[in-house]
């Protein structure tokens, strides 16, 4: 087969064949097809419709012998025309087991031929289409009790699932599996044609279960439910106390994800109660994560999760969202605990993102792979001899030995014969002394074949990193992080817009695609609020209000809360009301906090009412399973408090003189607050949006701080110690 048509498929129409050829030609002479099906000249033997996409994940599969379709009406029309079932595969570009299934099954010509002759095959990038992913992940969980990626789902042409799973080995007996993918394909195809009633009953039952799962947890009418109370937070902290790993931090389990312990919730609980044990849980978890192999000791930044209980052996992919969320956690912990190592980790992680995950125009890329040169983790691990050889340039045996000891480098390795750098005995003085050695090894590592980078730009994840850069920049007094947040915000607001001006989900190769979801609006709005507090540039607050209003228009449920998809998205078999905070917070939880924060800024009680209705809508899950929505508990904590309204105003041209007051704010851990400020001449226009700055003026021609609650203010202060004292009293 040399014309590009996948095996077992009808020849492509001339128009499609020409479009595919043109898409490959545009990639230029240096294009390396991701397949082992190549002709003598290195050109791909097979090409499918995914070559027309921009998603890095879909493009990875553009030369599989499987005749993949992207999700869309064309694929399902073809399934109806041919009277075939649909095989749906969902994954993402840095998913290790997705790569394994691709190599074992989707690159296998025999398996591909069978798929092409008996199915219509569809590939979906879960990061571009979280709505599709959520629906069919629910189906997988209903059938198997668990989920994951790659996701494998068998559908009817009506998009209704009748069987589902995750990874399948290619053939019977491989990896210990009794039934392999090829056998399963045959059995399900036969059942689909021989017993359509059975398939129909299975799909009907599964669709109903999915709908109940995705829409049945929220209250039918939020007005009938009591508002959850702060006691839920205390109960949640007690739950984590009982499950806490007192030796390694995190929970007593493996694998361990950073999100398994809600550090930011613990910090808020500590602020309110003085609970020393909760502070220990938070700080020990942060310390052990940063000391383990989960953290990239040379380049900064965190891998996705640890496969063991000690945080030593990570799953080596790096996700933008993990690093954004952890930057905020470490920065806030630095504020509360004053530990220099937490500030260092936040800085190193921001520096890693700016160095390795930033687009030239300021936006942030999505992820890097776990694999390189065909092996997981190869880019990150070392032998002791390699390290000695590279550090010989120092001409200092003592420093080399110090490095080997500090980073737990063993002659026989600590993982599969190699070494994952980690720090059994953290010591900031030794860390500083080893800066030169780390730089040498970082440069040596940079000469290796790097993991693949997913360079699509997602609105939601950029929103999280805008928050991270803004928060870290403000707390750590790093203007370059704040500038990076502003550049990213400018990029997203300028480039991720559709023809109708509405926000889009994804940007790649100059194209903004896919109508944005709830989390895109919510995460970006949150990032812009944080950016406003870091800059006092009123346009960021105005843009956040625009996004929050769009969230109400597009996603709000009249009964309270929000749907993931808007009225502009296609209608799937279910419409999710997000009610789970996992590795990423849900759009629901962040939208709740946005509404409360905007209510304090604007003084408009409408926003508080929106948040209260949202909390009531999810009252059942919050009361029964609060650990499922720990990010929503941050909003509950904010609501139960009386947030501070903090204004700093200075005489025109005297911004530098406000530095001592701003320094006090940087050092003060104030989770329930809204911060506004600017020169005196800007207060009039700012007051149109930020109610609590009205009539705030400098006292005695000096920068002045006002600390208020519900518009009732302490006496204005102009010196830093008095301001710090007010904040200390007000925060108690």
XYZ file of C-alpha atoms in Angstrom:
732
model
C 0.000 0.000 0.000
C 1.829 3.108 -1.175
C -0.940 5.645 -1.956
C -1.406 6.566 1.711
C -4.748 4.812 2.195
C -4.780 2.835 5.476
C -5.020 -0.958 5.021
C -8.524 -2.338 4.691
C -9.975 1.086 3.870
C -11.598 2.247 0.669
C -9.343 4.613 -1.317
C -9.695 8.224 -0.272
C -11.589 10.605 -2.531
C -9.297 12.813 -4.590
C -10.210 15.946 -2.622
C -9.319 14.339 0.708
C -6.147 12.750 -0.667
C -5.011 16.118 -2.029
C -5.756 17.864 1.261
C -3.775 15.256 3.185
C -0.867 15.551 0.771
C -0.860 19.324 1.070
C -0.940 19.114 4.885
C 2.134 16.881 4.900
C 3.929 19.086 2.380
C 3.374 22.143 4.589
C 5.399 20.497 7.318
C 8.493 20.869 5.157
C 11.471 18.692 4.272
C 12.498 18.168 7.907
C 9.193 16.547 8.834
C 9.698 13.186 10.565
C 6.532 11.047 10.495
C 5.729 9.380 13.817
C 5.364 5.820 12.538
C 7.482 2.848 11.632
C 5.464 2.333 8.426
C 7.813 4.143 6.037
C 8.947 3.642 2.478
C 12.601 3.497 1.417
C 12.754 7.289 1.252
C 11.415 7.686 4.795
C 7.957 8.807 3.689
C 4.875 7.520 5.531
C 3.043 4.628 3.923
C -0.254 5.641 5.527
C -1.955 8.939 6.298
C -5.380 9.552 7.808
C -7.612 12.553 8.462
C -5.807 13.464 11.668
C -3.104 15.025 9.489
C -5.541 17.922 8.999
C -5.759 18.647 12.737
C -3.633 20.952 14.932
C -3.692 18.958 18.183
C -0.239 17.456 18.866
C -1.928 14.319 20.170
C -4.020 13.819 17.059
C -1.032 14.544 14.841
C 0.904 11.801 16.642
C -1.596 9.358 15.122
C -1.797 10.856 11.636
C 0.274 8.052 10.088
C -1.046 5.064 12.007
C -2.425 2.398 9.690
C -5.730 2.902 11.547
C -8.056 5.047 9.442
C -8.707 7.569 12.199
C -11.382 10.252 11.995
C -11.489 13.282 14.264
C -14.650 13.609 16.365
C -17.447 15.051 14.224
C -20.532 14.412 12.163
C -18.554 12.946 9.255
C -17.404 9.990 11.329
C -20.829 9.175 12.733
C -22.477 9.593 9.323
C -19.963 7.094 7.969
C -20.816 4.677 10.765
C -24.510 4.932 9.902
C -23.821 4.523 6.172
C -21.719 1.416 6.731
C -23.892 0.103 9.603
C -20.798 -0.259 11.775
C -19.984 0.417 15.411
C -17.613 3.217 16.342
C -14.355 2.672 18.176
C -13.503 5.814 20.163
C -10.002 6.289 21.574
C -9.358 9.239 23.915
C -5.975 10.277 25.258
C -3.450 13.075 25.342
C -0.023 13.710 23.894
C 2.080 13.051 27.002
C 0.228 9.928 28.164
C 2.680 7.035 28.552
C 0.144 4.217 28.237
C -1.430 5.965 25.249
C 1.965 5.644 23.567
C 2.156 1.982 24.575
C -1.246 1.170 23.074
C -0.350 3.098 19.949
C 2.870 1.120 19.464
C 1.285 -2.232 20.269
C -2.093 -1.910 18.552
C -2.610 1.215 16.454
C 0.711 0.723 14.643
C 0.015 -3.001 14.160
C -1.082 -3.493 10.556
C -3.171 -6.597 11.266
C -5.094 -4.910 14.061
C -5.462 -1.709 12.040
C -6.822 -3.625 9.064
C -9.441 -5.270 11.270
C -10.467 -1.919 12.758
C -10.723 -0.338 9.317
C -12.832 -3.189 7.940
C -15.259 -3.444 10.859
C -15.368 -0.075 12.624
C -15.251 3.651 12.182
C -12.355 4.773 14.376
C -12.310 8.169 16.116
C -9.478 9.852 18.021
C -10.082 12.615 20.601
C -7.594 14.790 22.457
C -9.066 14.973 25.957
C -7.306 18.269 26.607
C -9.064 19.922 23.676
C -12.442 18.284 24.298
C -12.922 17.793 28.050
C -16.685 17.547 27.501
C -16.353 14.412 25.381
C -13.746 13.020 27.754
C -15.994 13.560 30.787
C -18.992 11.833 29.225
C -17.190 8.705 28.121
C -14.950 8.552 31.183
C -18.154 8.308 33.170
C -19.126 5.344 30.997
C -15.776 3.674 31.639
C -16.161 4.194 35.377
C -19.726 2.865 35.363
C -18.573 -0.338 33.669
C -15.186 -0.917 35.301
C -15.217 0.995 38.576
C -12.158 3.013 37.577
C -10.867 5.095 34.697
C -7.790 6.370 32.943
C -6.146 6.886 29.610
C -5.978 5.706 26.931
C -9.731 5.466 27.069
C -11.304 2.890 24.757
C -15.045 3.098 24.133
C -17.337 1.271 21.721
C -20.293 3.358 20.501
C -23.301 3.154 18.271
C -23.675 5.661 15.446
C -25.975 7.565 17.839
C -22.867 8.235 19.997
C -24.163 5.959 22.744
C -21.594 3.714 24.473
C -22.205 -0.005 24.890
C -18.755 -1.163 26.070
C -15.719 0.647 27.480
C -12.331 0.261 29.108
C -8.896 1.821 29.141
C -5.673 0.191 27.951
C -5.931 -3.222 26.321
C -2.916 -5.374 25.367
C -2.799 -6.143 21.643
C -3.442 -9.883 21.773
C -4.532 -12.618 24.150
C -1.920 -13.368 26.787
C 0.203 -10.264 26.255
C 1.071 -8.521 29.558
C -0.891 -11.240 31.330
C -4.209 -10.215 29.806
C -6.637 -13.035 29.104
C -8.232 -11.219 26.173
C -6.361 -8.850 23.920
C -7.563 -5.895 21.895
C -7.824 -7.804 18.618
C -10.019 -10.518 20.134
C -12.172 -7.918 21.846
C -12.639 -6.022 18.584
C -13.833 -9.213 16.928
C -16.199 -10.218 19.711
C -17.808 -6.793 20.005
C -18.221 -6.422 16.254
C -19.893 -9.807 16.084
C -22.234 -8.952 18.969
C -23.084 -5.597 17.405
C -24.327 -7.261 14.231
C -25.689 -10.535 15.633
C -27.533 -9.215 18.668
C -28.514 -5.552 18.160
C -31.173 -5.762 20.893
C -28.517 -6.661 23.446
C -26.349 -3.782 22.287
C -29.326 -1.410 22.423
C -30.229 -2.432 25.976
C -26.615 -2.125 27.099
C -26.238 1.330 25.569
C -29.566 2.558 26.961
C -28.648 1.439 30.489
C -25.174 2.919 30.222
C -26.429 6.247 28.878
C -28.891 6.528 31.753
C -26.136 5.725 34.265
C -23.891 8.356 32.710
C -26.642 10.965 32.889
C -27.316 10.179 36.529
C -23.605 10.302 37.312
C -22.984 13.623 35.593
C -26.183 15.477 36.361
C -27.785 13.699 39.290
C -25.509 14.886 42.123
C -26.602 18.514 42.014
C -29.782 19.661 43.678
C -32.827 19.999 41.452
C -33.470 23.406 43.028
C -30.711 25.084 44.995
C -33.208 27.269 46.839
C -34.482 24.222 48.750
C -31.065 23.280 50.172
C -29.344 24.650 53.239
C -26.083 26.430 52.649
C -23.109 24.231 53.643
C -21.232 25.434 56.711
C -17.586 25.722 57.653
C -17.843 22.588 59.813
C -17.374 20.666 56.561
C -13.842 22.058 56.383
C -13.052 20.883 59.900
C -14.426 17.426 59.068
C -12.363 17.297 55.887
C -9.194 18.232 57.748
C -9.983 15.490 60.271
C -10.326 13.004 57.420
C -6.889 13.909 56.091
C -5.442 13.713 59.592
C -6.558 10.084 59.781
C -5.124 9.205 56.355
C -1.899 11.201 56.537
C 1.494 9.625 55.899
C 3.465 11.013 58.815
C 6.788 9.854 57.379
C 6.570 10.950 53.737
C 3.732 13.436 53.677
C 0.703 13.044 51.460
C -1.712 10.196 52.026
C -0.834 6.660 53.058
C -0.984 5.252 49.557
C 0.705 4.849 46.218
C 0.595 6.293 43.663
C 0.665 9.775 45.151
C -0.611 12.861 43.408
C 0.132 16.387 44.659
C -3.617 17.041 44.657
C -4.316 14.208 47.118
C -3.701 16.556 50.048
C -5.409 19.947 49.645
C -2.517 22.021 50.964
C -4.177 25.394 50.391
C -7.254 24.285 52.342
C -5.044 23.134 55.222
C -3.283 26.501 55.249
C -6.607 28.336 55.511
C -7.687 26.048 58.321
C -4.409 26.787 60.115
C -4.908 30.525 59.680
C -8.355 30.315 61.244
C -7.720 27.777 64.011
C -3.984 27.734 64.714
C -4.063 23.943 64.223
C -0.372 22.962 64.472
C -1.011 19.429 63.211
C -2.692 20.716 60.050
C 0.278 23.013 59.466
C 2.599 20.033 59.852
C 0.575 18.030 57.311
C 0.806 20.844 54.789
C 4.462 21.699 55.270
C 5.718 18.110 55.485
C 3.898 17.260 52.253
C 5.388 20.270 50.477
C 8.858 19.505 51.862
C 8.822 15.834 50.862
C 7.420 16.509 47.380
C 10.158 19.065 46.703
C 12.852 16.737 48.041
C 11.725 13.712 46.044
C 12.097 12.603 42.476
C 8.669 14.101 41.845
C 10.526 17.420 41.681
C 13.051 18.011 38.902
C 16.107 18.752 41.031
C 18.102 20.142 38.094
C 15.545 22.036 36.029
C 12.788 22.851 38.484
C 9.139 21.996 38.120
C 7.131 18.955 39.142
C 6.341 15.736 37.354
C 2.745 14.578 37.303
C 2.672 12.093 40.178
C 4.757 9.637 42.161
C 4.347 5.936 41.505
C 5.550 5.089 45.010
C 4.756 6.230 48.545
C 8.072 8.084 49.006
C 7.698 10.624 46.155
C 10.854 9.072 44.644
C 9.782 7.546 41.325
C 7.605 9.894 39.307
C 5.560 9.418 36.214
C 7.915 11.705 34.341
C 5.534 13.829 32.283
C 5.202 17.456 33.338
C 1.853 19.219 33.107
C 1.402 22.979 33.073
C -1.569 22.813 35.427
C 0.296 20.835 38.129
C 3.110 23.340 38.183
C 0.761 26.316 38.242
C -1.211 24.955 41.183
C 1.922 23.993 43.103
C 3.523 27.420 42.640
C 0.543 28.986 44.398
C 0.633 26.378 47.182
C 4.352 26.904 47.839
C 4.064 30.696 47.678
C 1.169 30.751 50.149
C 2.987 28.313 52.446
C 5.988 30.632 52.356
C 3.738 33.491 53.470
C 2.315 31.497 56.363
C 5.356 29.484 57.480
C 8.144 31.816 56.352
C 10.277 28.952 55.010
C 12.896 29.998 52.475
C 12.881 26.577 50.812
C 9.229 27.029 49.856
C 10.008 30.374 48.230
C 12.918 28.770 46.364
C 10.763 25.961 44.979
C 8.128 28.441 43.805
C 10.833 30.514 42.069
C 12.499 27.506 40.468
C 9.178 26.257 39.165
C 8.298 29.638 37.672
C 11.755 29.841 36.125
C 11.345 26.375 34.620
C 8.034 27.399 33.039
C 9.471 30.625 31.637
C 12.513 28.817 30.280
C 10.977 25.643 28.866
C 7.202 26.046 28.617
C 6.725 29.542 27.182
C 5.729 30.571 23.695
C 7.775 33.375 22.147
C 4.762 35.665 22.410
C 4.183 34.978 26.086
C 1.644 32.153 26.290
C 2.343 28.863 28.055
C 2.589 25.401 26.499
C 0.634 22.461 27.866
C 2.948 19.597 28.789
C 6.061 17.529 28.154
C 6.158 13.785 27.721
C 7.395 11.142 30.132
C 9.201 9.291 27.338
C 12.245 10.025 25.220
C 14.219 7.722 22.961
C 11.542 5.103 23.596
C 12.022 4.938 27.383
C 10.106 6.526 30.217
C 12.251 8.900 32.246
C 15.398 8.459 30.181
C 15.938 12.217 29.866
C 15.932 12.744 33.644
C 17.958 9.858 35.134
C 21.706 9.415 35.618
C 24.403 6.901 36.376
C 26.971 7.781 39.022
C 29.749 7.573 36.411
C 27.950 10.052 34.125
C 27.723 12.556 36.936
C 31.378 12.136 37.892
C 32.424 12.539 34.270
C 30.402 15.728 33.764
C 31.445 17.259 37.081
C 35.110 16.588 36.405
C 35.048 20.024 34.736
C 34.784 21.512 38.229
C 38.168 20.094 39.140
C 36.793 19.696 42.645
C 36.368 16.145 43.891
C 34.912 17.390 47.166
C 32.037 19.197 45.435
C 31.381 16.151 43.255
C 31.154 13.922 46.301
C 28.912 16.436 48.040
C 26.586 16.359 45.020
C 26.497 12.546 44.996
C 25.671 12.474 48.698
C 23.133 15.305 48.649
C 21.188 13.927 45.682
C 21.254 10.254 46.738
C 23.347 9.060 43.783
C 24.206 5.379 44.204
C 26.692 3.231 42.258
C 23.924 0.802 41.237
C 21.211 3.427 41.007
C 17.961 3.844 42.925
C 15.629 3.000 40.017
C 16.169 0.438 37.268
C 19.955 0.741 37.506
C 19.921 4.536 37.156
C 19.521 7.394 39.605
C 16.547 9.661 40.070
C 17.967 12.713 41.814
C 16.356 13.308 45.191
C 17.312 14.860 48.506
C 17.000 12.573 51.551
C 18.318 15.296 53.895
C 17.307 18.775 52.676
C 19.791 21.513 53.500
C 19.514 24.955 51.939
C 23.198 25.754 52.520
C 24.267 22.613 50.642
C 21.733 23.386 47.922
C 23.330 26.806 47.435
C 26.842 25.350 47.413
C 25.889 22.972 44.583
C 24.560 25.612 42.182
C 27.545 25.284 39.848
C 27.315 21.500 39.742
C 23.603 21.636 38.953
C 24.231 24.096 36.117
C 26.831 21.779 34.552
C 24.520 18.777 34.728
C 21.552 20.778 33.432
C 23.584 21.753 30.379
C 24.688 18.156 29.900
C 21.099 16.967 30.142
C 20.019 19.563 27.593
C 22.207 17.774 25.019
C 20.084 14.629 25.353
C 17.069 13.937 23.171
C 14.293 15.797 25.006
C 10.801 14.485 25.667
C 8.138 15.638 23.247
C 6.526 18.935 24.186
C 2.818 19.524 23.617
C 2.874 23.116 22.438
C -0.828 23.777 22.152
C -2.015 26.702 24.255
C -5.097 26.066 26.386
C -7.082 28.975 27.816
C -7.812 27.175 31.089
C -4.266 26.094 31.828
C -2.896 29.477 30.839
C -5.343 30.965 33.306
C -3.889 28.775 36.053
C -0.339 29.784 35.171
C -1.290 33.463 34.972
C -2.509 33.063 38.568
C 0.714 31.313 39.539
C 2.997 33.932 38.023
C 0.943 36.805 39.426
C 0.710 35.320 42.929
C 4.385 34.310 43.032
C 5.462 37.646 41.618
C 3.459 39.573 44.203
C 4.421 37.438 47.218
C 8.095 36.932 46.294
C 8.625 40.454 44.947
C 9.576 39.190 41.488
C 8.356 41.720 38.888
C 9.456 39.453 36.010
C 6.841 36.877 36.993
C 4.139 39.525 37.053
C 5.298 40.740 33.643
C 5.121 37.162 32.345
C 1.567 36.825 33.659
C 0.588 40.048 31.894
C 2.130 38.906 28.597
C 0.244 35.613 28.774
C -2.996 37.405 29.600
C -2.509 39.726 26.634
C -1.880 36.735 24.373
C -4.914 34.751 25.471
C -7.270 37.715 25.309
C -5.963 38.688 21.858
C -5.571 35.301 20.162
C -8.005 32.873 21.795
C -11.125 34.502 20.432
C -13.590 33.210 17.879
C -15.183 35.165 15.044
C -17.987 36.095 17.459
C -15.514 37.419 20.020
C -16.180 34.557 22.437
C -13.322 32.770 24.195
C -11.907 29.650 22.536
C -10.376 26.607 24.232
C -7.175 25.952 22.292
C -4.611 27.749 20.125
C -2.104 26.024 17.854
C -0.433 26.866 14.533
C -2.068 30.278 14.413
C -5.587 28.914 14.892
C -7.937 29.289 17.841
C -10.272 26.293 17.997
C -13.158 24.866 20.003
C -15.589 27.026 21.943
C -14.287 27.494 25.477
C -15.672 25.525 28.399
C -16.511 26.549 31.945
C -12.992 25.910 33.209
C -11.517 28.097 30.460
C -13.671 31.025 31.553
C -13.291 30.376 35.276
C -9.536 29.709 35.384
C -8.765 32.676 33.155
C -11.025 34.978 35.169
C -9.285 33.856 38.373
C -5.894 34.495 36.808
C -6.933 37.999 35.822
C -8.168 38.770 39.339
C -4.798 37.660 40.703
C -3.058 39.712 38.040
C -5.067 42.764 39.040
C -4.004 42.352 42.672
C -0.379 42.119 41.536
C -0.460 45.140 39.205
C -3.447 47.350 40.129
C -4.063 47.612 36.379
C -7.850 47.968 36.240
C -8.186 46.418 32.790
C -7.452 42.958 34.231
C -10.302 43.277 36.703
C -12.597 44.517 33.935
C -11.684 41.513 31.764
C -12.294 39.124 34.651
C -15.753 40.591 35.147
C -16.452 40.175 31.422
C -15.479 36.497 31.623
C -17.523 35.936 34.786
C -20.574 37.473 33.141
C -20.009 35.247 30.100
C -19.902 32.248 32.444
C -23.337 33.177 33.750
C -24.702 33.685 30.253
C -23.266 30.517 28.733
C -22.947 27.940 31.511
C -25.225 28.809 34.444
C -27.902 26.362 35.502
C -31.066 28.201 36.652
C -31.147 25.762 39.568
C -27.700 26.919 40.697
C -24.135 26.128 39.647
C -22.777 25.725 36.150
C -22.512 23.188 33.364
C -19.157 22.363 31.798
C -20.386 22.979 28.264
C -22.295 25.974 27.011
C -25.347 26.371 24.869
C -22.919 26.851 21.950
C -21.393 23.385 22.280
C -22.748 20.326 20.570
C -25.304 18.305 22.478
C -23.758 15.132 23.861
C -25.565 12.288 25.586
C -25.134 14.114 28.918
C -24.241 17.621 30.056
C -21.917 17.618 33.030
C -22.237 19.798 36.107
C -18.654 19.511 37.352
C -18.558 18.310 40.946
C -15.067 16.875 41.360
C -11.733 18.526 42.060
C -8.979 16.214 40.883
C -5.531 16.994 39.522
C -7.178 20.165 38.227
C -9.837 22.024 40.186
C -13.288 21.889 38.669
C -14.659 24.855 36.807
C -17.441 24.870 39.407
C -15.096 25.378 42.348
C -13.106 28.149 40.692
C -16.275 29.885 39.472
C -17.564 29.843 43.052
C -14.449 31.591 44.319
C -14.481 34.058 41.422
C -18.040 35.076 42.229
C -17.200 35.655 45.887
C -14.047 37.645 45.108
C -15.803 39.768 42.517
C -18.603 40.389 44.989
C -16.095 41.884 47.442
C -14.432 43.991 44.750
C -17.630 45.340 43.243
C -19.829 45.477 46.317
C -22.550 43.893 44.144
C -24.425 41.322 46.231
C -25.513 39.594 43.022
C -22.168 37.789 42.908
C -22.462 36.483 46.455
C -25.948 35.203 45.645
C -24.567 33.371 42.601
C -21.928 31.708 44.784
C -24.436 30.751 47.476
C -26.754 29.183 44.892
C -23.795 27.259 43.489
C -22.838 25.942 46.923
C -26.428 24.967 47.630
C -26.623 23.186 44.275
C -23.682 21.014 45.308
C -24.635 20.758 48.972
C -25.307 17.016 48.740
C -21.869 16.073 47.439
C -20.201 18.584 49.767
C -21.882 17.053 52.796
C -21.481 13.425 51.747
C -18.052 13.574 50.075
C -16.341 16.897 50.848
C -12.972 15.465 49.815
C -14.355 15.320 46.263
C -14.641 19.118 46.135
C -11.846 20.468 48.307
C -11.365 23.488 46.017
C -15.022 24.372 46.558
C -14.267 24.323 50.282
C -11.860 27.222 49.675
C -14.854 29.193 48.461
C -16.905 28.040 51.450
C -14.132 29.234 53.768
C -14.085 32.617 52.004
C -17.867 32.930 52.284
C -17.877 32.009 55.989
C -15.280 34.679 56.689
C -15.701 38.440 56.479
C -13.195 39.223 53.725
C -10.868 42.166 54.119
C -11.162 45.066 51.704
C -7.655 46.486 51.432
C -6.945 49.685 49.528
C -3.576 51.355 49.057
C -3.604 54.796 47.503
C -0.674 57.097 46.878
C -0.152 60.638 45.578
C 0.256 60.833 41.814
C 3.849 60.110 40.834
C 4.699 58.554 44.197
C 4.228 54.849 43.433
C 7.720 53.976 44.694
C 6.905 55.468 48.078
C 4.142 52.833 48.487
C 6.720 50.025 48.504
C 6.846 49.601 52.319
C 3.074 49.140 52.486
C 3.115 46.692 49.589
C 5.912 44.795 51.293
C 3.676 44.285 54.310
C 0.992 42.848 52.021
C 3.505 40.484 50.437
C 4.421 39.051 53.826
C 0.835 38.736 55.070
C -1.100 35.541 54.486
C -4.635 36.832 53.934
C -6.665 34.254 52.010
C -9.991 36.076 52.477
C -9.356 39.471 50.975
C -9.607 41.797 48.001
C -6.678 44.140 47.320
C -6.968 47.290 45.247
C -4.846 50.354 44.801
C -3.343 53.018 42.629
C -2.561 56.712 42.408
C -5.066 59.202 43.771
C -6.069 60.373 40.294
C -7.181 56.827 39.352
C -9.443 56.282 42.347
C -12.465 57.993 40.818
C -12.635 55.750 37.761
C -11.602 52.656 39.757
C -14.451 53.250 42.199
C -16.903 52.603 39.361
C -15.791 48.957 39.569
C -14.204 48.589 43.012
C -16.694 49.952 45.489
C -14.439 50.031 48.527
C -11.887 52.492 47.065
C -14.487 55.267 46.908
C -13.368 58.356 48.839
C -10.001 56.777 49.693
C -7.287 59.450 49.529
C -3.652 59.716 50.670
C -3.224 61.103 54.158
C -0.685 63.868 54.603
C 0.465 63.484 51.012
C 1.819 60.002 51.841
C 0.863 56.541 50.528
C -1.972 55.321 52.714
C -3.492 51.943 53.495
C -7.134 51.308 54.348
C -8.306 48.028 55.910
C -12.068 47.578 55.797
C -14.805 44.997 56.207
C -18.188 45.518 54.565
C -17.209 49.146 54.055
C -16.379 49.747 57.732
C -12.736 50.781 57.916
C -9.941 50.982 60.417
C -8.214 54.339 60.662
C -6.065 54.991 57.584
C -2.357 54.316 58.180
C 0.744 55.554 56.407
C 3.551 53.576 58.024
C 4.311 49.899 57.526
C 4.334 48.733 61.186
C 0.913 50.217 61.830
C -0.414 48.613 58.653
C 1.020 45.233 59.661
C -0.583 45.561 63.076
C -3.969 46.315 61.527
C -3.740 43.322 59.215
C -2.720 41.097 62.101
C -5.714 42.167 64.177
C -8.131 42.013 61.265
C -7.045 38.538 60.194
C -7.734 36.989 63.600
